[in-house]
Amino acid sequence: MEIKEILAKDFIKEIESLKSKGFDFLRNLTGTDYSKLNTQQSTEGTNTEPSFGILYQLENSVTFENINIKVMAESVADSNGTTHYVLPSIVKYYAIAEFYEREVYDFLGIIFTENPDMRRLYLRNDFVGYPLRKDYDMSPENPSNAIPEEDEVDSDFTCEYVLNEDGTLQRMEKRLWMPDDYVINIGPQHPATHGVMRYQTSLDGEVIKHIDVHAGYIHRGVEKICELGTYQQTLAFTDRFDYLSANQNRHALCMAIEQGLGVEVSDRIKYIRTIMDELQRLDSHLLYFSCCAQDIGALTAFLYGMRDREHVLNVMEETTGGRLIQNWNRIGGVQADIDPHFAQNCRKLVDYLRPFFKEYHDVFGGNVIFEERFKNVGMLSKEDAISYGCTGGTGRASGWHCDVRKRHPYAMYDKVEFEEVTFTGCDSYDRYRVRIEEMEQSCRIIEQLIDNIPEGEFYIKQKPIIKVPAGTYYAAVEGSRGEFGALLISNGEKNPYRVHFRSMGLPLVAVMDHVCKGEKIADLIAISASLDYVVPDIDR
């Protein structure tokens, strides 16, 4: 992975230059404590000075050209003489940077000046320390690691940091809610908010004025745990992010590790992985159809979708042994060869599903009540979809060609014919239509591959202890909700130095305030259903 290193003082000028050249998609943003990556021996011993940096992955949304920039944070003192690590925010260039930068601040303590909301994103406001720092004390004896017994106290204020002319850091409080705002909580109960997601919402009558997103209710610290295990042990976590993209998520991490090891998998493995990814997409989109119906009270359509999803899960289970959680991909291939009846069952499944796509429209998609609830509701322009990084069906419903299978083909996607489904309505209705038509394309991909799976190995044996050569690696797949990426930083040891996963869902909740503003309170549920996020993928 080629990385261009930029000094902090030149960073904003570089961002402005790249933005003017069409690099309008902030693909990923990863904060890392580099202090122990390349330890330098000196007469005094090992140099462990704090060293924090950010890797920005930018993409041109038209040409799909990528550039990766690494910037090291600078140390700055505040008025009390306390040292902080600081970089300028890029929120005014990329809307999603507000949440990405908050995530970095939450775990590494890097402050982004002029980010309008420098609060923690996942952890409690009273959490002490920054757990992704290499010197963080994780021992049970550390008082900071005690489980709080008191409720978290919400604040009506956020904060913004600015650099004064004398080079000192200044913290300014900003009021989140005005005294006369009528604020209600939506969530964090499931299923209304599709998981334990909390929307603190201010209203003017029934009209939404502002939404403050509270994530982190099921945060499990997976990226930190990955630093403590072997490469094989990291795989199990990906299945439990977006559990409706479990196969695809693990596919991405396996590809990143294989990329580092220089492992080239066989065509048989590529065929099988591609078919399984599309079966997983069918599984997810059928549940999406069902949940959209359930959220607006269409029980019959919900039952239709759940009925047909069972057939998809049956086909997958016969080979993988799993239904919701698919833990089948391995570093170097797959866990086992396909079931002898797999090809026959896939053909039967495609023949079974195809007639129902029209029936879904007859029963639900073409229903006047559904159209009134979804058409021209939750508008998201193409430019805003790119700025917020809303990939997958949400981006394609706004006319953005953002399918990883087309942008950066992997496995067998450059060998099959399928259409990238896009619409330009930019509303909840087109987000729904994308998923329905994508199921037809998934069937089309499966048909092209299922009778042509070549002979060969289904697994290329790896060493019991894997050591990935030192370097930075990134692999991405088109998950059920958009681009899922796995970024791996290795120092050549048996444990990853840093693993960061590009969430499909974080941009989808980050955009909620933007798309819901001015809509009715009842529309919030319909809009969140159309965006199709899965909370564990956000809370990683």
Tab-separated table of N, CA and C in Angstrom, residues 311-403:
chain	number	residue	atom	x	y	z
A	311	HIS	N	-35.040	-20.003	2.753
A	311	HIS	CA	-34.516	-20.848	1.667
A	311	HIS	C	-33.054	-20.515	1.386
A	312	VAL	N	-32.707	-19.232	1.450
A	312	VAL	CA	-31.307	-18.829	1.246
A	312	VAL	C	-30.433	-19.384	2.361
A	313	LEU	N	-30.901	-19.243	3.595
A	313	LEU	CA	-30.124	-19.719	4.735
A	313	LEU	C	-29.943	-21.228	4.695
A	314	ASN	N	-30.943	-21.957	4.209
A	314	ASN	CA	-30.823	-23.410	4.100
A	314	ASN	C	-29.687	-23.804	3.160
A	315	VAL	N	-29.573	-23.098	2.037
A	315	VAL	CA	-28.513	-23.404	1.066
A	315	VAL	C	-27.145	-23.125	1.674
A	316	MET	N	-27.005	-21.996	2.364
A	316	MET	CA	-25.720	-21.653	2.965
A	316	MET	C	-25.361	-22.625	4.088
A	317	GLU	N	-26.349	-22.932	4.910
A	317	GLU	CA	-26.089	-23.775	6.077
A	317	GLU	C	-25.595	-25.160	5.688
A	318	GLU	N	-26.079	-25.683	4.579
A	318	GLU	CA	-25.711	-27.036	4.169
A	318	GLU	C	-24.202	-27.161	3.955
A	319	THR	N	-23.562	-26.058	3.553
A	319	THR	CA	-22.118	-26.076	3.342
A	319	THR	C	-21.352	-25.497	4.519
A	320	THR	N	-21.800	-24.348	5.048
A	320	THR	CA	-21.020	-23.643	6.073
A	320	THR	C	-21.347	-24.080	7.485
A	321	GLY	N	-22.533	-24.649	7.696
A	321	GLY	CA	-22.950	-25.015	9.035
A	321	GLY	C	-23.506	-23.865	9.837
A	322	GLY	N	-23.547	-22.666	9.247
A	322	GLY	CA	-24.041	-21.493	9.961
A	322	GLY	C	-25.234	-20.873	9.267
A	323	ARG	N	-26.034	-20.150	10.031
A	323	ARG	CA	-27.171	-19.440	9.457
A	323	ARG	C	-26.959	-17.925	9.593
A	324	LEU	N	-27.083	-17.406	10.806
A	324	LEU	CA	-26.829	-15.975	10.980
A	324	LEU	C	-25.334	-15.674	10.899
A	325	ILE	N	-24.537	-16.421	11.633
A	325	ILE	CA	-23.089	-16.197	11.670
A	325	ILE	C	-22.405	-17.164	10.707
A	326	GLN	N	-21.662	-16.602	9.755
A	326	GLN	CA	-20.936	-17.415	8.777
A	326	GLN	C	-19.443	-17.320	9.081
A	327	ASN	N	-18.878	-18.351	9.691
A	327	ASN	CA	-17.449	-18.330	10.031
A	327	ASN	C	-16.696	-19.338	9.171
A	328	TRP	N	-16.792	-19.144	7.888
A	328	TRP	CA	-16.351	-20.170	6.933
A	328	TRP	C	-15.070	-19.794	6.197
A	329	ASN	N	-14.874	-18.513	5.868
A	329	ASN	CA	-13.634	-18.104	5.205
A	329	ASN	C	-12.452	-18.279	6.159
A	330	ARG	N	-11.330	-18.676	5.581
A	330	ARG	CA	-10.089	-18.818	6.347
A	330	ARG	C	-8.974	-18.122	5.597
A	331	ILE	N	-7.881	-17.864	6.293
A	331	ILE	CA	-6.709	-17.289	5.634
A	331	ILE	C	-6.139	-18.348	4.698
A	332	GLY	N	-6.266	-18.122	3.393
A	332	GLY	CA	-5.807	-19.098	2.409
A	332	GLY	C	-6.909	-19.900	1.768
A	333	GLY	N	-8.165	-19.584	2.069
A	333	GLY	CA	-9.250	-20.331	1.418
A	333	GLY	C	-10.514	-20.338	2.245
A	334	VAL	N	-11.154	-21.512	2.291
A	334	VAL	CA	-12.394	-21.673	3.051
A	334	VAL	C	-12.273	-22.901	3.955
A	335	GLN	N	-13.166	-22.976	4.922
A	335	GLN	CA	-13.087	-24.012	5.964
A	335	GLN	C	-13.219	-25.419	5.395
A	336	ALA	N	-14.114	-25.594	4.443
A	336	ALA	CA	-14.359	-26.924	3.877
A	336	ALA	C	-14.861	-26.757	2.451
A	337	ASP	N	-14.815	-27.834	1.702
A	337	ASP	CA	-15.307	-27.767	0.325
A	337	ASP	C	-16.835	-27.684	0.339
A	338	ILE	N	-17.407	-27.297	-0.797
A	338	ILE	CA	-18.856	-27.140	-0.881
A	338	ILE	C	-19.548	-28.500	-0.798
A	339	ASP	N	-20.761	-28.464	-0.298
A	339	ASP	CA	-21.576	-29.667	-0.195
A	339	ASP	C	-21.832	-30.238	-1.597
A	340	PRO	N	-21.929	-31.559	-1.727
A	340	PRO	CA	-22.169	-32.154	-3.056
A	340	PRO	C	-23.438	-31.648	-3.740
A	341	HIS	N	-24.426	-31.229	-2.957
A	341	HIS	CA	-25.684	-30.752	-3.530
A	341	HIS	C	-25.734	-29.226	-3.679
A	342	PHE	N	-24.604	-28.567	-3.418
A	342	PHE	CA	-24.593	-27.105	-3.375
A	342	PHE	C	-25.023	-26.485	-4.706
A	343	ALA	N	-24.439	-26.958	-5.806
A	343	ALA	CA	-24.757	-26.371	-7.121
A	343	ALA	C	-26.233	-26.575	-7.454
A	344	GLN	N	-26.733	-27.759	-7.235
A	344	GLN	CA	-28.138	-28.046	-7.512
A	344	GLN	C	-29.060	-27.168	-6.654
A	345	ASN	N	-28.708	-27.029	-5.390
A	345	ASN	CA	-29.539	-26.221	-4.495
A	345	ASN	C	-29.525	-24.743	-4.866
A	346	CYS	N	-28.379	-24.254	-5.324
A	346	CYS	CA	-28.292	-22.854	-5.758
A	346	CYS	C	-29.173	-22.607	-6.984
A	347	ARG	N	-29.152	-23.545	-7.924
A	347	ARG	CA	-30.001	-23.391	-9.119
A	347	ARG	C	-31.476	-23.391	-8.723
A	348	LYS	N	-31.856	-24.289	-7.825
A	348	LYS	CA	-33.251	-24.337	-7.371
A	348	LYS	C	-33.631	-23.047	-6.650
A	349	LEU	N	-32.694	-22.514	-5.871
A	349	LEU	CA	-32.969	-21.281	-5.130
A	349	LEU	C	-33.227	-20.112	-6.075
A	350	VAL	N	-32.398	-19.978	-7.101
A	350	VAL	CA	-32.573	-18.887	-8.062
A	350	VAL	C	-33.918	-19.009	-8.772
A	351	ASP	N	-34.260	-20.228	-9.188
A	351	ASP	CA	-35.551	-20.449	-9.855
A	351	ASP	C	-36.718	-20.141	-8.914
A	352	TYR	N	-36.538	-20.448	-7.645
A	352	TYR	CA	-37.600	-20.197	-6.670
A	352	TYR	C	-37.790	-18.699	-6.416
A	353	LEU	N	-36.674	-17.967	-6.257
A	353	LEU	CA	-36.762	-16.565	-5.851
A	353	LEU	C	-37.258	-15.635	-6.949
A	354	ARG	N	-36.867	-15.881	-8.183
A	354	ARG	CA	-37.118	-14.907	-9.247
A	354	ARG	C	-38.578	-14.462	-9.359
A	355	PRO	N	-39.536	-15.353	-9.336
A	355	PRO	CA	-40.927	-14.886	-9.478
A	355	PRO	C	-41.384	-13.982	-8.338
A	356	PHE	N	-40.749	-14.091	-7.176
A	356	PHE	CA	-41.209	-13.336	-6.014
A	356	PHE	C	-40.796	-11.874	-6.050
A	357	PHE	N	-39.771	-11.529	-6.844
A	357	PHE	CA	-39.361	-10.124	-6.894
A	357	PHE	C	-40.496	-9.251	-7.413
A	358	LYS	N	-41.247	-9.774	-8.389
A	358	LYS	CA	-42.410	-9.038	-8.883
A	358	LYS	C	-43.528	-9.050	-7.842
A	359	GLU	N	-43.659	-10.178	-7.169
A	359	GLU	CA	-44.714	-10.262	-6.159
A	359	GLU	C	-44.468	-9.283	-5.020
A	360	TYR	N	-43.199	-9.082	-4.650
A	360	TYR	CA	-42.898	-8.105	-3.607
A	360	TYR	C	-43.412	-6.717	-3.995
A	361	HIS	N	-43.253	-6.391	-5.267
A	361	HIS	CA	-43.739	-5.084	-5.736
A	361	HIS	C	-45.265	-5.038	-5.726
A	362	ASP	N	-45.878	-6.119	-6.149
A	362	ASP	CA	-47.347	-6.144	-6.187
A	362	ASP	C	-47.945	-6.019	-4.793
A	363	VAL	N	-47.322	-6.695	-3.830
A	363	VAL	CA	-47.869	-6.724	-2.477
A	363	VAL	C	-47.475	-5.483	-1.676
A	364	PHE	N	-46.232	-5.014	-1.895
A	364	PHE	CA	-45.705	-3.986	-1.001
A	364	PHE	C	-45.141	-2.770	-1.741
A	365	GLY	N	-44.153	-2.989	-2.603
A	365	GLY	CA	-43.450	-1.867	-3.236
A	365	GLY	C	-44.346	-0.949	-4.044
A	366	GLY	N	-45.386	-1.497	-4.642
A	366	GLY	CA	-46.299	-0.672	-5.435
A	366	GLY	C	-47.516	-0.201	-4.673
A	367	ASN	N	-47.555	-0.514	-3.381
A	367	ASN	CA	-48.688	-0.120	-2.546
A	367	ASN	C	-48.675	1.387	-2.311
A	368	VAL	N	-49.827	2.031	-2.425
A	368	VAL	CA	-49.891	3.490	-2.329
A	368	VAL	C	-49.474	3.980	-0.947
A	369	ILE	N	-49.748	3.205	0.099
A	369	ILE	CA	-49.345	3.619	1.447
A	369	ILE	C	-47.827	3.627	1.558
A	370	PHE	N	-47.199	2.561	1.053
A	370	PHE	CA	-45.739	2.493	1.089
A	370	PHE	C	-45.126	3.636	0.279
A	371	GLU	N	-45.665	3.902	-0.901
A	371	GLU	CA	-45.121	4.972	-1.734
A	371	GLU	C	-45.219	6.323	-1.035
A	372	GLU	N	-46.332	6.576	-0.359
A	372	GLU	CA	-46.488	7.844	0.352
A	372	GLU	C	-45.485	7.960	1.504
A	373	ARG	N	-45.176	6.838	2.129
A	373	ARG	CA	-44.260	6.858	3.276
A	373	ARG	C	-42.796	6.976	2.857
A	374	PHE	N	-42.450	6.535	1.636
A	374	PHE	CA	-41.048	6.471	1.228
A	374	PHE	C	-40.658	7.445	0.127
A	375	LYS	N	-41.590	7.817	-0.743
A	375	LYS	CA	-41.224	8.703	-1.855
A	375	LYS	C	-41.006	10.130	-1.355
A	376	ASN	N	-39.914	10.730	-1.836
A	376	ASN	CA	-39.545	12.112	-1.479
A	376	ASN	C	-39.366	12.295	0.027
A	377	VAL	N	-38.983	11.246	0.698
A	377	VAL	CA	-38.736	11.284	2.144
A	377	VAL	C	-37.270	10.899	2.384
A	378	GLY	N	-36.586	11.674	3.220
A	378	GLY	CA	-35.181	11.386	3.515
A	378	GLY	C	-34.286	11.639	2.325
A	379	MET	N	-34.399	12.802	1.727
A	379	MET	CA	-33.646	13.116	0.513
A	379	MET	C	-32.142	13.217	0.794
A	380	LEU	N	-31.345	12.604	-0.076
A	380	LEU	CA	-29.885	12.634	0.042
A	380	LEU	C	-29.293	12.788	-1.352
A	381	SER	N	-28.731	13.948	-1.642
A	381	SER	CA	-28.167	14.205	-2.971
A	381	SER	C	-26.909	13.369	-3.189
A	382	LYS	N	-26.507	13.252	-4.431
A	382	LYS	CA	-25.292	12.502	-4.770
A	382	LYS	C	-24.068	13.120	-4.098
A	383	GLU	N	-23.979	14.447	-4.139
A	383	GLU	CA	-22.830	15.134	-3.542
A	383	GLU	C	-22.759	14.867	-2.039
A	384	ASP	N	-23.918	14.898	-1.379
A	384	ASP	CA	-23.925	14.654	0.065
A	384	ASP	C	-23.642	13.190	0.385
A	385	ALA	N	-24.127	12.278	-0.459
A	385	ALA	CA	-23.843	10.854	-0.246
A	385	ALA	C	-22.338	10.603	-0.293
A	386	ILE	N	-21.657	11.248	-1.230
A	386	ILE	CA	-20.205	11.092	-1.351
A	386	ILE	C	-19.503	11.734	-0.160
A	387	SER	N	-19.940	12.935	0.227
A	387	SER	CA	-19.302	13.650	1.326
A	387	SER	C	-19.444	12.897	2.642
A	388	TYR	N	-20.597	12.268	2.850
A	388	TYR	CA	-20.810	11.490	4.068
A	388	TYR	C	-20.277	10.056	3.941
A	389	GLY	N	-19.841	9.655	2.750
A	389	GLY	CA	-19.313	8.307	2.560
A	389	GLY	C	-20.361	7.228	2.623
A	390	CYS	N	-21.610	7.565	2.232
A	390	CYS	CA	-22.714	6.593	2.269
A	390	CYS	C	-22.642	5.710	1.037
A	391	THR	N	-21.933	4.602	1.143
A	391	THR	CA	-21.764	3.688	0.016
A	391	THR	C	-22.944	2.711	-0.030
A	392	GLY	N	-22.820	1.672	-0.841
A	392	GLY	CA	-23.865	0.652	-0.926
A	392	GLY	C	-25.127	1.165	-1.587
A	393	GLY	N	-26.253	0.542	-1.227
A	393	GLY	CA	-27.528	0.904	-1.837
A	393	GLY	C	-27.924	2.341	-1.586
A	394	THR	N	-27.508	2.909	-0.453
A	394	THR	CA	-27.840	4.305	-0.150
A	394	THR	C	-27.171	5.241	-1.137
A	395	GLY	N	-25.892	5.034	-1.398
A	395	GLY	CA	-25.191	5.874	-2.374
A	395	GLY	C	-25.703	5.667	-3.778
A	396	ARG	N	-25.986	4.416	-4.147
A	396	ARG	CA	-26.431	4.138	-5.520
A	396	ARG	C	-27.843	4.661	-5.771
A	397	ALA	N	-28.663	4.782	-4.718
A	397	ALA	CA	-29.989	5.376	-4.881
A	397	ALA	C	-29.907	6.867	-5.145
A	398	SER	N	-28.721	7.447	-4.879
A	398	SER	CA	-28.495	8.872	-5.154
A	398	SER	C	-27.676	9.073	-6.419
A	399	GLY	N	-27.528	8.018	-7.208
A	399	GLY	CA	-26.835	8.138	-8.491
A	399	GLY	C	-25.334	7.982	-8.429
A	400	TRP	N	-24.792	7.570	-7.279
A	400	TRP	CA	-23.341	7.422	-7.134
A	400	TRP	C	-22.940	5.990	-7.470
A	401	HIS	N	-22.068	5.830	-8.444
A	401	HIS	CA	-21.553	4.507	-8.817
A	401	HIS	C	-20.435	4.136	-7.835
A	402	CYS	N	-20.823	3.470	-6.768
A	402	CYS	CA	-19.890	3.236	-5.658
A	402	CYS	C	-19.696	1.761	-5.331
A	403	ASP	N	-20.092	0.872	-6.220
A	403	ASP	CA	-20.009	-0.568	-5.963
A	403	ASP	C	-18.553	-1.028	-6.029
